[in-house]
């Protein structure tokens, strides 16, 4: 078990080093002068020369890469060329909003996707199975930005029951003190017992939440369904049934437990995918998260910030994969 | 029992929401949301910010003067009046009495000296506008004197939208860095209330503002990044946003017929030019450059690329800025003339030219493509290359034999003077910086330098000099002056008193606005 995990961790570190290497050198190859960007529009050559030294761009590439790695190791992603602020700090500021969205969609994936898959498998080829499969295929294949815009049009513009975007209503923001404890808005409202703001925040997260959650729900439902179908044909299920165990127990505890392996990998990977999906959704729903941050960085050619987000995304992928591996490793059949 | 308990909890939660919800419905302050296409600012330091922050900073901070480029006059702000010495090298500003900073401190001449000296010392952003200043002396608490190294219109410099702000010394650390998000650093009508970096800035009314407040003015202003154009459009249509900019032209056409919003189209002081490489063959030949200027499809570009929201330029100074003149000649689109001039220039049939434009800018790209197809009709091959601005610029400054033939770029003013348009772009330079036509004409230099010196004493004479100078650029066909772009603002119907001032691009001075329900 320990050996298995250690190997996975090591592999993860190699992947991250690879990503760091590629992003660093790609950013250097791209025809752009970071010093000019740092110095600002209409800077003169002296200002740019000064910026080159400030940014350490006059040193050999290998030295720069070494320093970059050292900084990365300390959690320092460098400074943004546009704002001159530490990227780590900027990321941490925009991270909570995204994490809330991603968490919500993952919870939805687990609590809606899995039961949907189980029921679908149980009632194979019945109406409910067809409907659930239709839903899953739709959820997985419809483009996120399209869903976002349609939801906005229907629920904000036509029906006017959900707000168009943002994390909170402007009125709430200007009239009330927004609790800031951890930076996670919904969580902060909960622990400070601020229900008015909580209510408003929940109201705002519904549309972007659905937009993002649809994909993982569909994916998890499909995955659970196929895993369950396979398991329901196993001998031990037949045995359990012939012992006269309640169908509910057979389904939800025997069969589901054994299908959790592939499903958890899918959940973990879909978190990574969801993180990327927020990039579009956040800009549609003016959600102040990482997606919004990266879009500004890309438009502004802010390479250190783009690199920072890339490394961060890779890091989350590796971490989530590791978590999935560990969950699977809890299954004695996988331990080798 | 359990069910009753649940019901009780749900009911009490609902009542909490209703009570708290209705409690603040009664006396909500008036607020306005300005939906911007990118982040409200990129640096809190008013001495450094040279980007989006122009929106926020011009509501929080004030300059000594402002410039009204519609009426063409100076507006007194922190300085009530000013005088210039005979030699034009000493400027004395008489400051407004009774002005307070938002933190309660009195505004004095010391603050002016501190702010401008620090801005110059940091040498970041647009601080170069002050380069003529040699020293700043405090004469008395309400009088400050600037000594210049050379003649320069300091009133226009002091009215600039960037880097001319007066701020409190309390907002700066011992090591001269700005303390981000310090409240009360300016004298402006709005002060910082809260902010979420990269997303929004919320300002609130400063009650002690020297300019006073009119009835129904806006209490709270929210500058919000809304990058998605479809969302911005919905926000303005429903009144969620009070003002927005940068909507697609097709949306603007639809919004014009929407009674909920007001669309205003104004000059922007931003123009698109295509600078010819006047130093390198084949474009060192003036006849050839003239031919190329005649081959540019001016109206087609304006109609298709910018949806008709612009006009063909008269020279380098854009419409809306003094020094612009419709008496200047223009090259009209005329392929016959172009052909004749090409022949006169003795250009072979294998003429091939390189044009660079800034990658990512759709307008520049489409313009380049339209131009390419026109030149193809003349048998001229235009090799168009979209590059990030810094590499486009690097190529333009690099090895002269490898430089582009035509460089396309937008230009915009840093200070409200034609000199800002003509000096950086066409004044002779030993090492090129922004004169990327590599244009060298001592007569032209003399004219615009003279115009700049004359600006503060005889603006009419200065204007004429700038117009004559542009005539030279046109005769020499140093550049294609493609179009002057217009800005499109969409305001919600309840917003009153909106005035634009192109000297402060896309800035909304919220102090001037009122809300009519």
PDB file of C-alpha atoms in Angstrom, chain A residues 131-319:
ATOM      1  CA  UNK A 131     -34.727   9.090 -20.001  1.00  0.00           C
ATOM      2  CA  UNK A 132     -31.700   8.990 -17.755  1.00  0.00           C
ATOM      3  CA  UNK A 133     -29.451   7.974 -20.641  1.00  0.00           C
ATOM      4  CA  UNK A 134     -30.849  10.725 -22.816  1.00  0.00           C
ATOM      5  CA  UNK A 135     -30.169  13.194 -20.021  1.00  0.00           C
ATOM      6  CA  UNK A 136     -26.630  11.908 -19.509  1.00  0.00           C
ATOM      7  CA  UNK A 137     -25.761  12.079 -23.173  1.00  0.00           C
ATOM      8  CA  UNK A 138     -27.190  15.577 -23.394  1.00  0.00           C
ATOM      9  CA  UNK A 139     -25.347  16.688 -20.273  1.00  0.00           C
ATOM     10  CA  UNK A 140     -22.037  15.365 -21.527  1.00  0.00           C
ATOM     11  CA  UNK A 141     -22.286  16.547 -25.102  1.00  0.00           C
ATOM     12  CA  UNK A 142     -23.882  19.999 -24.955  1.00  0.00           C
ATOM     13  CA  UNK A 143     -21.230  22.711 -24.903  1.00  0.00           C
ATOM     14  CA  UNK A 144     -20.939  24.431 -21.545  1.00  0.00           C
ATOM     15  CA  UNK A 145     -21.027  27.985 -22.853  1.00  0.00           C
ATOM     16  CA  UNK A 146     -24.213  27.207 -24.753  1.00  0.00           C
ATOM     17  CA  UNK A 147     -25.904  25.793 -21.675  1.00  0.00           C
ATOM     18  CA  UNK A 148     -24.772  28.813 -19.673  1.00  0.00           C
ATOM     19  CA  UNK A 149     -26.176  31.307 -22.155  1.00  0.00           C
ATOM     20  CA  UNK A 150     -29.454  29.397 -22.510  1.00  0.00           C
ATOM     21  CA  UNK A 151     -29.926  29.118 -18.750  1.00  0.00           C
ATOM     22  CA  UNK A 152     -29.257  32.817 -18.452  1.00  0.00           C
ATOM     23  CA  UNK A 153     -31.744  33.620 -21.165  1.00  0.00           C
ATOM     24  CA  UNK A 154     -34.494  31.415 -19.754  1.00  0.00           C
ATOM     25  CA  UNK A 155     -34.118  31.825 -16.010  1.00  0.00           C
ATOM     26  CA  UNK A 156     -32.966  35.415 -15.873  1.00  0.00           C
ATOM     27  CA  UNK A 157     -34.288  37.161 -18.950  1.00  0.00           C
ATOM     28  CA  UNK A 158     -37.588  35.369 -19.532  1.00  0.00           C
ATOM     29  CA  UNK A 159     -38.627  33.949 -16.170  1.00  0.00           C
ATOM     30  CA  UNK A 160     -36.600  36.329 -13.999  1.00  0.00           C
ATOM     31  CA  UNK A 161     -36.215  33.897 -11.107  1.00  0.00           C
ATOM     32  CA  UNK A 162     -32.452  33.643 -10.910  1.00  0.00           C
ATOM     33  CA  UNK A 163     -29.880  36.439 -11.095  1.00  0.00           C
ATOM     34  CA  UNK A 164     -27.800  36.837 -14.202  1.00  0.00           C
ATOM     35  CA  UNK A 165     -24.373  36.614 -12.684  1.00  0.00           C
ATOM     36  CA  UNK A 166     -21.943  37.536  -9.961  1.00  0.00           C
ATOM     37  CA  UNK A 167     -21.575  35.975  -6.539  1.00  0.00           C
ATOM     38  CA  UNK A 168     -23.904  38.377  -4.740  1.00  0.00           C
ATOM     39  CA  UNK A 169     -26.477  41.032  -5.527  1.00  0.00           C
ATOM     40  CA  UNK A 170     -25.075  44.530  -5.754  1.00  0.00           C
ATOM     41  CA  UNK A 171     -27.526  45.667  -3.050  1.00  0.00           C
ATOM     42  CA  UNK A 172     -26.264  43.037  -0.633  1.00  0.00           C
ATOM     43  CA  UNK A 173     -22.665  43.910  -1.390  1.00  0.00           C
ATOM     44  CA  UNK A 174     -23.098  47.592  -0.735  1.00  0.00           C
ATOM     45  CA  UNK A 175     -25.472  47.351   2.214  1.00  0.00           C
ATOM     46  CA  UNK A 176     -24.051  44.537   4.255  1.00  0.00           C
ATOM     47  CA  UNK A 177     -20.675  43.559   5.564  1.00  0.00           C
ATOM     48  CA  UNK A 178     -19.631  40.496   3.679  1.00  0.00           C
ATOM     49  CA  UNK A 179     -18.027  38.045   6.100  1.00  0.00           C
ATOM     50  CA  UNK A 180     -14.415  37.299   5.245  1.00  0.00           C
ATOM     51  CA  UNK A 181     -13.003  34.444   7.287  1.00  0.00           C
ATOM     52  CA  UNK A 182     -11.710  31.831   4.907  1.00  0.00           C
ATOM     53  CA  UNK A 183     -12.551  33.571   1.641  1.00  0.00           C
ATOM     54  CA  UNK A 184     -15.090  30.855   0.782  1.00  0.00           C
ATOM     55  CA  UNK A 185     -18.254  32.929   0.654  1.00  0.00           C
ATOM     56  CA  UNK A 186     -20.898  30.306   1.340  1.00  0.00           C
ATOM     57  CA  UNK A 187     -18.834  28.679   4.057  1.00  0.00           C
ATOM     58  CA  UNK A 188     -18.087  32.030   5.699  1.00  0.00           C
ATOM     59  CA  UNK A 189     -21.773  32.937   5.729  1.00  0.00           C
ATOM     60  CA  UNK A 190     -22.557  29.600   7.335  1.00  0.00           C
ATOM     61  CA  UNK A 191     -20.022  29.880  10.128  1.00  0.00           C
ATOM     62  CA  UNK A 192     -20.879  33.504  10.865  1.00  0.00           C
ATOM     63  CA  UNK A 193     -24.585  32.670  10.722  1.00  0.00           C
ATOM     64  CA  UNK A 194     -25.258  35.329   8.123  1.00  0.00           C
ATOM     65  CA  UNK A 195     -28.314  33.856   6.467  1.00  0.00           C
ATOM     66  CA  UNK A 196     -29.370  36.809   4.331  1.00  0.00           C
ATOM     67  CA  UNK A 197     -26.063  36.815   2.532  1.00  0.00           C
ATOM     68  CA  UNK A 198     -26.008  33.026   2.453  1.00  0.00           C
ATOM     69  CA  UNK A 199     -29.404  32.990   0.805  1.00  0.00           C
ATOM     70  CA  UNK A 200     -28.291  35.516  -1.770  1.00  0.00           C
ATOM     71  CA  UNK A 201     -25.067  33.605  -2.438  1.00  0.00           C
ATOM     72  CA  UNK A 202     -26.958  30.339  -2.918  1.00  0.00           C
ATOM     73  CA  UNK A 203     -29.379  32.108  -5.235  1.00  0.00           C
ATOM     74  CA  UNK A 204     -26.457  33.256  -7.341  1.00  0.00           C
ATOM     75  CA  UNK A 205     -24.639  29.948  -7.507  1.00  0.00           C
ATOM     76  CA  UNK A 206     -27.617  28.024  -8.927  1.00  0.00           C
ATOM     77  CA  UNK A 207     -27.234  28.852 -12.623  1.00  0.00           C
ATOM     78  CA  UNK A 208     -23.454  28.673 -12.898  1.00  0.00           C
ATOM     79  CA  UNK A 209     -23.607  25.619 -10.633  1.00  0.00           C
ATOM     80  CA  UNK A 210     -26.023  23.790 -12.939  1.00  0.00           C
ATOM     81  CA  UNK A 211     -24.016  24.809 -15.991  1.00  0.00           C
ATOM     82  CA  UNK A 212     -20.890  23.278 -14.549  1.00  0.00           C
ATOM     83  CA  UNK A 213     -22.495  20.316 -12.793  1.00  0.00           C
ATOM     84  CA  UNK A 214     -24.267  18.911 -15.859  1.00  0.00           C
ATOM     85  CA  UNK A 215     -21.151  17.406 -17.373  1.00  0.00           C
ATOM     86  CA  UNK A 216     -19.948  15.502 -14.273  1.00  0.00           C
ATOM     87  CA  UNK A 217     -23.497  14.381 -13.448  1.00  0.00           C
ATOM     88  CA  UNK A 218     -23.929  12.900 -16.904  1.00  0.00           C
ATOM     89  CA  UNK A 219     -20.495  11.342 -16.865  1.00  0.00           C
ATOM     90  CA  UNK A 220     -20.885   9.804 -13.421  1.00  0.00           C
ATOM     91  CA  UNK A 221     -24.366   8.510 -14.197  1.00  0.00           C
ATOM     92  CA  UNK A 222     -23.153   6.776 -17.332  1.00  0.00           C
ATOM     93  CA  UNK A 223     -20.098   5.376 -15.621  1.00  0.00           C
ATOM     94  CA  UNK A 224     -22.080   4.102 -12.634  1.00  0.00           C
ATOM     95  CA  UNK A 225     -24.662   2.548 -14.901  1.00  0.00           C
ATOM     96  CA  UNK A 226     -22.176   0.537 -16.919  1.00  0.00           C
ATOM     97  CA  UNK A 227     -20.183  -0.517 -13.843  1.00  0.00           C
ATOM     98  CA  UNK A 228     -23.384  -1.577 -12.097  1.00  0.00           C
ATOM     99  CA  UNK A 229     -24.635  -3.543 -15.087  1.00  0.00           C
ATOM    100  CA  UNK A 230     -21.440  -5.514 -15.136  1.00  0.00           C
ATOM    101  CA  UNK A 231     -21.541  -6.195 -11.404  1.00  0.00           C
ATOM    102  CA  UNK A 232     -25.228  -7.091 -11.299  1.00  0.00           C
ATOM    103  CA  UNK A 233     -24.375 -10.040 -13.522  1.00  0.00           C
ATOM    104  CA  UNK A 234     -21.702 -11.316 -11.145  1.00  0.00           C
ATOM    105  CA  UNK A 235     -22.242 -14.582  -9.303  1.00  0.00           C
ATOM    106  CA  UNK A 236     -22.006 -13.062  -5.833  1.00  0.00           C
ATOM    107  CA  UNK A 237     -24.945 -10.802  -6.598  1.00  0.00           C
ATOM    108  CA  UNK A 238     -26.982 -13.796  -7.653  1.00  0.00           C
ATOM    109  CA  UNK A 239     -25.809 -15.488  -4.449  1.00  0.00           C
ATOM    110  CA  UNK A 240     -26.804 -12.499  -2.335  1.00  0.00           C
ATOM    111  CA  UNK A 241     -30.219 -12.441  -3.948  1.00  0.00           C
ATOM    112  CA  UNK A 242     -30.717 -16.169  -3.455  1.00  0.00           C
ATOM    113  CA  UNK A 243     -29.964 -15.716   0.251  1.00  0.00           C
ATOM    114  CA  UNK A 244     -33.096 -13.589   0.269  1.00  0.00           C
ATOM    115  CA  UNK A 245     -31.331 -10.265   1.011  1.00  0.00           C
ATOM    116  CA  UNK A 246     -33.445  -7.218   0.394  1.00  0.00           C
ATOM    117  CA  UNK A 247     -33.047  -5.916  -3.162  1.00  0.00           C
ATOM    118  CA  UNK A 248     -32.241  -2.511  -1.713  1.00  0.00           C
ATOM    119  CA  UNK A 249     -29.287  -3.900   0.220  1.00  0.00           C
ATOM    120  CA  UNK A 250     -28.048  -5.867  -2.754  1.00  0.00           C
ATOM    121  CA  UNK A 251     -28.213  -2.851  -5.010  1.00  0.00           C
ATOM    122  CA  UNK A 252     -27.026   0.015  -2.860  1.00  0.00           C
ATOM    123  CA  UNK A 253     -24.582  -1.695  -0.639  1.00  0.00           C
ATOM    124  CA  UNK A 254     -23.214  -4.800  -2.377  1.00  0.00           C
ATOM    125  CA  UNK A 255     -23.262  -3.793  -6.005  1.00  0.00           C
ATOM    126  CA  UNK A 256     -22.640  -0.078  -5.602  1.00  0.00           C
ATOM    127  CA  UNK A 257     -19.697  -0.558  -3.265  1.00  0.00           C
ATOM    128  CA  UNK A 258     -17.984  -2.663  -5.877  1.00  0.00           C
ATOM    129  CA  UNK A 259     -18.607  -0.194  -8.659  1.00  0.00           C
ATOM    130  CA  UNK A 260     -17.198   2.715  -6.673  1.00  0.00           C
ATOM    131  CA  UNK A 261     -13.660   2.158  -8.011  1.00  0.00           C
ATOM    132  CA  UNK A 262     -14.140   3.276 -11.602  1.00  0.00           C
ATOM    133  CA  UNK A 263     -16.715   5.861 -10.535  1.00  0.00           C
ATOM    134  CA  UNK A 264     -14.350   7.559  -8.104  1.00  0.00           C
ATOM    135  CA  UNK A 265     -11.665   7.828 -10.775  1.00  0.00           C
ATOM    136  CA  UNK A 266     -14.208   9.449 -13.037  1.00  0.00           C
ATOM    137  CA  UNK A 267     -15.310  11.825 -10.280  1.00  0.00           C
ATOM    138  CA  UNK A 268     -11.718  12.814  -9.556  1.00  0.00           C
ATOM    139  CA  UNK A 269     -10.919  13.382 -13.214  1.00  0.00           C
ATOM    140  CA  UNK A 270     -14.135  15.259 -13.784  1.00  0.00           C
ATOM    141  CA  UNK A 271     -13.093  17.702 -11.064  1.00  0.00           C
ATOM    142  CA  UNK A 272     -10.065  18.499 -13.174  1.00  0.00           C
ATOM    143  CA  UNK A 273     -12.239  18.878 -16.239  1.00  0.00           C
ATOM    144  CA  UNK A 274     -14.725  21.005 -14.319  1.00  0.00           C
ATOM    145  CA  UNK A 275     -11.920  23.308 -13.259  1.00  0.00           C
ATOM    146  CA  UNK A 276     -11.157  23.971 -16.914  1.00  0.00           C
ATOM    147  CA  UNK A 277     -14.861  24.268 -17.704  1.00  0.00           C
ATOM    148  CA  UNK A 278     -15.240  27.072 -15.190  1.00  0.00           C
ATOM    149  CA  UNK A 279     -13.079  29.237 -17.458  1.00  0.00           C
ATOM    150  CA  UNK A 280     -15.970  29.735 -19.871  1.00  0.00           C
ATOM    151  CA  UNK A 281     -18.765  29.569 -17.355  1.00  0.00           C
ATOM    152  CA  UNK A 282     -17.177  32.169 -15.115  1.00  0.00           C
ATOM    153  CA  UNK A 283     -16.946  34.680 -17.888  1.00  0.00           C
ATOM    154  CA  UNK A 284     -20.610  34.169 -18.806  1.00  0.00           C
ATOM    155  CA  UNK A 285     -21.777  34.486 -15.200  1.00  0.00           C
ATOM    156  CA  UNK A 286     -19.192  37.140 -14.233  1.00  0.00           C
ATOM    157  CA  UNK A 287     -17.983  34.813 -11.526  1.00  0.00           C
ATOM    158  CA  UNK A 288     -14.813  36.204  -9.951  1.00  0.00           C
ATOM    159  CA  UNK A 289     -12.739  33.029 -10.011  1.00  0.00           C
ATOM    160  CA  UNK A 290      -9.710  31.487 -11.668  1.00  0.00           C
ATOM    161  CA  UNK A 291     -11.422  31.328 -15.049  1.00  0.00           C
ATOM    162  CA  UNK A 292     -11.959  35.020 -15.028  1.00  0.00           C
ATOM    163  CA  UNK A 293      -8.354  35.475 -13.945  1.00  0.00           C
ATOM    164  CA  UNK A 294      -6.883  33.346 -16.707  1.00  0.00           C
ATOM    165  CA  UNK A 295      -8.943  35.060 -19.380  1.00  0.00           C
ATOM    166  CA  UNK A 296      -7.494  38.430 -18.381  1.00  0.00           C
ATOM    167  CA  UNK A 297      -4.025  36.891 -18.325  1.00  0.00           C
ATOM    168  CA  UNK A 298      -4.378  35.406 -21.802  1.00  0.00           C
ATOM    169  CA  UNK A 299      -5.800  38.567 -23.325  1.00  0.00           C
ATOM    170  CA  UNK A 300      -3.021  40.599 -21.711  1.00  0.00           C
ATOM    171  CA  UNK A 301      -0.224  38.185 -22.808  1.00  0.00           C
ATOM    172  CA  UNK A 302       0.697  37.847 -19.147  1.00  0.00           C
ATOM    173  CA  UNK A 303       2.894  34.772 -19.499  1.00  0.00           C
ATOM    174  CA  UNK A 304       3.894  34.281 -15.849  1.00  0.00           C
ATOM    175  CA  UNK A 305       0.217  34.335 -14.883  1.00  0.00           C
ATOM    176  CA  UNK A 306      -0.701  31.874 -17.641  1.00  0.00           C
ATOM    177  CA  UNK A 307       2.168  29.622 -16.534  1.00  0.00           C
ATOM    178  CA  UNK A 308       1.026  29.921 -12.946  1.00  0.00           C
ATOM    179  CA  UNK A 309      -2.509  28.819 -13.745  1.00  0.00           C
ATOM    180  CA  UNK A 310      -1.184  25.969 -15.909  1.00  0.00           C
ATOM    181  CA  UNK A 311       1.058  24.694 -13.128  1.00  0.00           C
ATOM    182  CA  UNK A 312      -1.782  25.077 -10.680  1.00  0.00           C
ATOM    183  CA  UNK A 313      -4.183  23.103 -12.918  1.00  0.00           C
ATOM    184  CA  UNK A 314      -1.585  20.378 -13.432  1.00  0.00           C
ATOM    185  CA  UNK A 315      -1.014  20.264  -9.699  1.00  0.00           C
ATOM    186  CA  UNK A 316      -4.731  19.818  -9.027  1.00  0.00           C
ATOM    187  CA  UNK A 317      -4.972  17.081 -11.656  1.00  0.00           C
ATOM    188  CA  UNK A 318      -2.064  15.188 -10.139  1.00  0.00           C
ATOM    189  CA  UNK A 319      -3.438  15.598  -6.648  1.00  0.00           C
TER     190      UNK A 319
END
